[in-house]
Coordinates of C-alpha atoms and ligand atoms in Angstrom, one line a residue:
M1 CA 145.2 52.0 69.4
N2 CA 144.0 54.9 67.3
I3 CA 145.4 58.0 68.9
L4 CA 144.9 61.7 68.0
V5 CA 148.0 63.8 68.9
I6 CA 147.1 67.5 69.0
G7 CA 150.2 69.6 68.7
G8 CA 152.1 66.6 67.3
A9 CA 154.3 68.8 65.1
G10 CA 155.6 70.7 68.1
Y11 CA 158.7 70.0 70.2
I12 CA 157.3 67.4 72.7
G13 CA 154.5 66.2 70.5
S14 CA 156.8 65.3 67.6
H15 CA 158.9 63.1 69.9
M16 CA 155.7 61.5 71.2
V17 CA 154.4 60.7 67.7
R18 CA 157.6 58.8 67.0
Q19 CA 157.4 56.8 70.2
L20 CA 153.7 56.0 69.6
D21 CA 154.4 54.9 66.1
R22 CA 157.3 52.7 67.3
A23 CA 155.0 51.2 69.9
G24 CA 152.6 50.1 67.1
H25 CA 149.8 52.7 67.5
N26 CA 148.0 54.4 64.6
V27 CA 148.7 58.1 65.0
V28 CA 146.7 61.0 63.6
I29 CA 148.2 64.4 64.2
L30 CA 146.3 67.7 64.3
D31 CA 148.4 70.8 64.3
N32 CA 147.8 74.3 63.0
L33 CA 151.6 74.7 62.5
S34 CA 151.5 78.1 64.3
T35 CA 154.6 77.0 66.2
G36 CA 155.0 73.4 64.9
F37 CA 156.8 72.2 61.8
S38 CA 155.6 69.6 59.3
E39 CA 159.2 68.4 59.0
A40 CA 159.0 67.4 62.7
V41 CA 156.3 64.8 61.9
T42 CA 158.1 61.6 61.2
A43 CA 155.1 59.2 61.4
G44 CA 151.3 59.1 61.2
Q45 CA 149.0 61.3 59.2
L46 CA 149.3 65.1 59.7
I47 CA 146.1 67.1 59.4
V48 CA 146.8 70.8 59.3
G49 CA 144.0 72.6 61.2
D50 CA 142.9 74.2 64.3
M51 CA 141.7 72.4 67.5
Q52 CA 139.2 75.2 68.0
D53 CA 137.4 74.1 64.9
R54 CA 134.9 71.7 66.6
A55 CA 133.5 70.4 63.4
L56 CA 136.9 69.4 62.2
V57 CA 137.9 67.8 65.5
Q58 CA 134.6 65.8 65.6
R59 CA 135.2 64.7 62.0
I60 CA 138.7 63.4 62.8
L61 CA 137.5 61.7 66.0
G62 CA 134.8 59.9 64.0
D63 CA 136.6 59.2 60.7
H64 CA 139.7 57.7 62.4
Q65 CA 137.8 55.9 65.2
I66 CA 140.0 57.7 67.7
E67 CA 140.2 56.0 71.1
S68 CA 142.5 58.4 72.9
V69 CA 143.6 62.0 72.6
M70 CA 147.0 63.4 73.6
H71 CA 146.9 67.1 73.9
F72 CA 150.2 69.0 73.5
A73 CA 149.0 72.1 71.7
A74 CA 149.4 75.1 74.0
C75 CA 151.2 78.3 74.6
A76 CA 153.9 77.6 77.2
L77 CA 156.0 80.6 77.9
V78 CA 155.9 81.9 81.5
G79 CA 157.2 85.4 80.6
E80 CA 154.9 85.8 77.6
S81 CA 151.9 84.7 79.6
V82 CA 152.4 87.6 82.0
I83 CA 152.6 90.1 79.1
E84 CA 149.9 88.6 76.9
P85 CA 147.5 86.7 79.1
A86 CA 144.6 86.8 76.6
K87 CA 146.6 84.6 74.3
Y88 CA 146.9 82.0 77.1
Y89 CA 143.2 82.1 78.1
Q90 CA 142.2 81.7 74.5
N91 CA 144.6 79.0 73.4
N92 CA 145.0 77.0 76.6
V93 CA 141.6 77.3 78.2
L94 CA 139.0 78.0 75.5
A95 CA 140.6 75.8 72.9
T96 CA 140.9 72.8 75.3
L97 CA 137.3 73.2 76.5
E98 CA 136.3 73.0 72.8
L99 CA 138.3 69.8 72.5
L100 CA 136.7 68.3 75.6
E101 CA 133.3 69.1 74.1
A102 CA 134.2 67.5 70.8
M103 CA 135.4 64.4 72.7
R104 CA 132.2 64.3 74.7
Y105 CA 130.1 64.5 71.6
C106 CA 132.0 61.7 70.0
S107 CA 132.2 59.6 73.2
V108 CA 136.0 59.6 73.2
K109 CA 136.8 59.0 76.8
K110 CA 140.5 59.1 77.2
I111 CA 142.9 62.0 77.3
V112 CA 146.5 62.6 78.2
F113 CA 147.0 66.3 79.0
S114 CA 150.2 68.3 79.2
S115 CA 150.1 70.0 82.5
T116 CA 153.0 71.8 84.2
C117 CA 154.9 72.3 87.4
A118 CA 153.9 76.0 86.9
T119 CA 150.6 75.0 88.5
Y120 CA 152.4 74.9 91.8
G121 CA 153.5 78.5 91.8
Q122 CA 155.9 79.1 94.6
P123 CA 155.9 75.7 96.4
Q124 CA 156.3 75.6 100.2
I125 CA 158.2 72.3 100.0
V126 CA 160.7 71.3 97.4
P127 CA 161.1 68.6 95.9
I128 CA 157.4 69.1 95.0
T129 CA 155.0 66.2 95.5
E130 CA 151.6 66.1 93.8
N131 CA 150.0 67.0 97.2
E132 CA 151.6 70.4 97.1
K133 CA 149.0 73.3 96.9
Q134 CA 148.5 74.4 93.3
E135 CA 148.7 78.2 93.5
P136 CA 150.1 79.4 90.2
V137 CA 152.0 82.7 90.1
N138 CA 151.7 83.3 86.3
P139 CA 148.8 83.1 83.8
Y140 CA 150.5 80.1 82.0
G141 CA 150.3 78.0 85.2
F142 CA 146.8 79.1 86.0
T143 CA 145.4 78.2 82.5
K144 CA 146.8 74.7 82.9
L145 CA 145.3 74.4 86.4
V146 CA 141.9 75.4 85.0
I147 CA 142.0 72.5 82.6
E148 CA 143.1 70.1 85.3
R149 CA 140.0 71.1 87.2
A150 CA 137.9 70.7 84.1
L151 CA 139.2 67.2 83.5
E152 CA 138.2 66.2 87.1
D153 CA 134.8 67.7 86.6
Y154 CA 134.3 66.0 83.2
S155 CA 135.5 62.8 84.7
L156 CA 133.0 62.9 87.5
A157 CA 130.1 64.0 85.4
Y158 CA 130.8 62.3 82.0
G159 CA 133.2 59.5 82.8
L160 CA 136.2 61.0 81.1
N161 CA 139.4 59.2 81.9
F162 CA 142.5 61.4 82.1
A163 CA 146.2 61.7 82.9
A164 CA 147.4 65.2 83.8
L165 CA 151.1 65.1 83.5
R166 CA 152.9 68.0 85.2
Y167 CA 156.1 68.6 83.3
F168 CA 159.1 70.1 84.8
N169 CA 161.6 71.5 82.2
A170 CA 161.6 69.5 79.0
A171 CA 164.9 69.6 77.3
G172 CA 167.1 67.7 74.8
A173 CA 166.4 66.2 71.4
S174 CA 165.9 62.8 69.7
P175 CA 169.2 60.8 69.9
E176 CA 168.9 60.3 66.2
G177 CA 169.5 64.1 65.9
D178 CA 166.7 64.7 63.3
I179 CA 164.0 66.2 65.5
G180 CA 164.6 68.7 68.3
E181 CA 163.6 72.1 69.8
D182 CA 162.9 75.0 67.4
H183 CA 161.0 78.0 68.8
Q184 CA 160.8 81.2 66.9
P185 CA 161.9 83.3 68.7
E186 CA 163.7 81.0 71.1
S187 CA 163.2 81.8 74.8
H188 CA 164.3 78.6 76.5
L189 CA 167.5 78.4 78.4
I190 CA 169.4 75.5 76.9
P191 CA 168.7 76.3 73.2
I192 CA 169.7 79.9 73.8
V193 CA 173.0 78.9 75.5
L194 CA 173.7 76.6 72.6
Q195 CA 173.0 79.5 70.2
V196 CA 175.7 81.4 72.0
A197 CA 178.1 78.4 71.4
L198 CA 177.1 78.4 67.7
G199 CA 178.0 82.1 67.5
Q200 CA 174.4 83.1 66.8
R201 CA 174.2 85.2 69.9
E202 CA 176.8 87.2 71.8
N203 CA 175.9 86.0 75.3
I204 CA 173.3 84.5 77.5
T205 CA 171.5 86.8 79.9
I206 CA 170.9 85.2 83.3
F207 CA 167.5 86.3 84.6
G208 CA 168.6 87.4 88.0
D209 CA 171.4 86.1 90.3
D210 CA 170.0 87.4 93.6
W211 CA 167.4 84.6 94.1
E212 CA 167.5 82.6 97.4
T213 CA 169.3 79.7 95.8
P214 CA 172.8 78.3 96.3
D215 CA 174.4 80.4 93.5
G216 CA 171.7 83.0 93.3
T217 CA 170.3 81.8 90.0
C218 CA 167.0 79.9 89.4
V219 CA 166.9 76.2 89.9
R220 CA 164.9 73.9 87.6
D221 CA 164.5 70.1 87.0
Y222 CA 165.5 69.4 83.4
I223 CA 164.0 66.2 81.9
H224 CA 164.8 64.7 78.6
V225 CA 162.0 64.9 76.1
D226 CA 162.1 61.2 75.3
D227 CA 161.9 60.3 79.0
L228 CA 158.8 62.5 79.2
C229 CA 157.3 60.7 76.2
T230 CA 158.0 57.3 77.6
A231 CA 156.0 58.3 80.7
H232 CA 153.1 59.4 78.4
L233 CA 153.1 56.0 76.7
L234 CA 152.9 54.3 80.1
A235 CA 150.2 56.7 81.3
L236 CA 148.2 55.9 78.2
E237 CA 148.4 52.2 79.0
R238 CA 147.4 52.9 82.6
L239 CA 144.2 54.7 81.5
E240 CA 143.0 51.3 80.2
T241 CA 142.5 50.4 83.9
G242 CA 140.1 53.3 84.4
D243 CA 142.3 55.2 86.8
N244 CA 142.9 59.0 86.5
L245 CA 146.4 60.1 87.0
K246 CA 148.0 63.4 88.1
L247 CA 151.7 63.0 88.1
N248 CA 154.9 65.0 88.2
L249 CA 157.4 64.3 85.5
G250 CA 160.9 65.3 86.4
T251 CA 164.1 63.7 87.4
G252 CA 164.1 64.8 91.0
N253 CA 167.3 66.8 90.6
G254 CA 167.6 70.5 90.4
Y255 CA 170.3 72.5 88.5
S256 CA 170.8 76.3 88.5
V257 CA 171.0 78.5 85.5
R258 CA 174.7 78.8 86.1
Q259 CA 175.2 75.0 86.3
I260 CA 173.4 74.6 83.0
I261 CA 175.6 77.1 81.3
E262 CA 178.6 75.4 82.7
S263 CA 177.4 72.0 81.4
C264 CA 176.9 73.6 78.0
R265 CA 180.5 74.8 78.1
E266 CA 181.7 71.3 78.8
V267 CA 179.5 69.6 76.1
T268 CA 180.3 72.2 73.4
D269 CA 183.9 73.0 74.4
C270 CA 183.1 76.6 73.6
D271 CA 183.4 79.8 75.5
I272 CA 179.9 81.0 76.4
A273 CA 179.7 84.5 77.6
E274 CA 177.1 85.3 80.2
V275 CA 175.7 88.6 81.6
V276 CA 173.3 89.1 84.5
G277 CA 170.0 90.8 83.8
E278 CA 166.8 91.5 85.6
R279 CA 164.6 88.8 87.1
R280 CA 162.0 87.6 84.6
P281 CA 158.4 88.3 85.9
G282 CA 156.5 85.1 86.8
D283 CA 159.7 83.0 87.5
P284 CA 159.6 81.0 90.8
P285 CA 163.2 80.5 92.2
K286 CA 163.2 76.8 92.6
L287 CA 161.2 74.0 90.9
I288 CA 162.2 70.4 91.5
A289 CA 160.0 67.4 91.2
D290 CA 159.5 64.6 93.6
P291 CA 158.8 62.1 90.9
S292 CA 158.2 59.1 93.2
L293 CA 154.5 58.7 92.3
A294 CA 155.3 58.5 88.6
N295 CA 158.3 56.2 89.2
N296 CA 156.1 53.8 91.2
S297 CA 152.7 54.0 89.5
L298 CA 154.1 53.9 86.0
D299 CA 157.2 51.8 86.8
W300 CA 159.1 54.6 85.0
A301 CA 162.5 56.2 85.6
P302 CA 164.2 58.8 83.3
K303 CA 167.1 57.3 81.4
Y304 CA 168.9 60.7 81.0
Q305 CA 170.1 61.4 84.6
S306 CA 172.4 64.4 84.1
P307 CA 172.1 67.8 82.4
K308 CA 175.2 66.8 80.4
A309 CA 173.6 63.7 78.9
I310 CA 170.5 65.8 78.0
I311 CA 172.5 68.7 76.6
E312 CA 174.6 66.3 74.4
T313 CA 171.5 65.4 72.5
A314 CA 170.4 69.0 72.2
W315 CA 173.8 70.0 70.9
A316 CA 173.8 67.2 68.3
W317 CA 170.5 68.7 67.0
H318 CA 171.4 72.3 67.2
K319 CA 174.8 71.8 65.5
T320 CA 173.3 70.0 62.6
H321 CA 170.2 72.3 62.4
P322 CA 171.6 75.7 63.3
N323 CA 168.4 77.3 61.9
G324 CA 166.1 74.7 63.2
Y325 CA 163.8 73.0 60.7
E326 CA 164.5 75.8 58.2
S327 CA 167.9 74.0 57.7
D328 CA 166.0 70.9 56.5
S329 CA 164.1 72.7 53.7
K330 CA 167.2 74.2 52.2
Ligands
UDP1 N1 166.6 81.7 81.8 C1 167.6 82.7 81.8 N2 167.9 83.3 80.6 C2 167.3 83.0 79.5 C3 166.3 82.0 79.5 C4 165.9 81.4 80.7 O1 168.2 82.9 82.9 O2 167.6 83.6 78.5 C5 166.2 81.0 83.1 C6 164.8 81.2 83.5 O3 164.7 82.4 84.3 C7 164.5 79.9 84.3 C8 165.4 78.9 83.6 O4 166.4 79.7 82.9 O5 164.9 80.1 85.6 C9 164.6 78.0 82.6 O6 163.9 78.9 81.8 P1 163.1 78.4 80.5 O7 162.5 79.5 79.8 O8 164.0 77.5 79.7 O9 162.0 77.4 81.1 P2 160.8 77.7 82.2 O10 161.4 77.4 83.5 O11 160.4 79.1 82.0 O12 159.8 76.7 81.8

């Protein structure tokens, strides 16, 4: 299949590009490299440009006879979205609406969309099923929810066929160790803890230890990036049947910030100093997936079942790329 991967030079997108290529698909990547890296693109054809450039997107859809779009390009930081909501409405909502219009114009009818567990806000029942009310507590979650609704409306009105995949916490790196997570500046838990292990930071600040959770720190469901991508591949195949999908992608197991730091100590065999700071605005205390629907409907199960197994892959990447992709260009 001819597939356009938007944001394919980013963290999750670059792992997806590799899997699509290995599955025999023709991949075209559109990325503005605002947060992505050309070095992360290991297959397909990279076009550097902006998804808000409707003429460019329409040209790509037509020239490459694109049959499906996978859309990873988004701003995805909860804390930043609270401080800078305009950036989120612009990049996550307006840009995606432009994409949907380009697809409509070119009669491209299939899209896999990166949604998020942040659309659930503070869920009443955890583990979270897809039936949980979607009441986001931060702009990031809300902008993703807006697009989920747009996809439903486009589906009804224009016959768009979509998968909205609600990620829990993507983590880890390719087992080959050549592509991985590189955010500038880094804000995600596991990379930051590993930067402490590498001596690049003095300590990890735990964002609050007075939450209503077993050890007082926030609980999240960490899922390996390759497991996420495998689910995307299966979802793409399922779109062929004409079904729309809204699925949680997580392991079903939650780990606290303290448990993650402890696993990082085990994997790295390093002392990792921690300090307790303020709660981060927009953070819900506990997000764990009930992934049964994805397990059953996609016949999918994550291969990486423990934080340790996930962190080992992340550590292999960070150790060999202490400055991220910058280390590659030296
Ligand atoms: N976190 C933390 N210190 C940090 C970064 C993150 O305590 O320096 C916590 C954060 O509050 C959340 C969890 O770690 O509970 C995962 O945060 P991350 O930013 O990695 O992902 P998010 O859950 O925001 O998608």
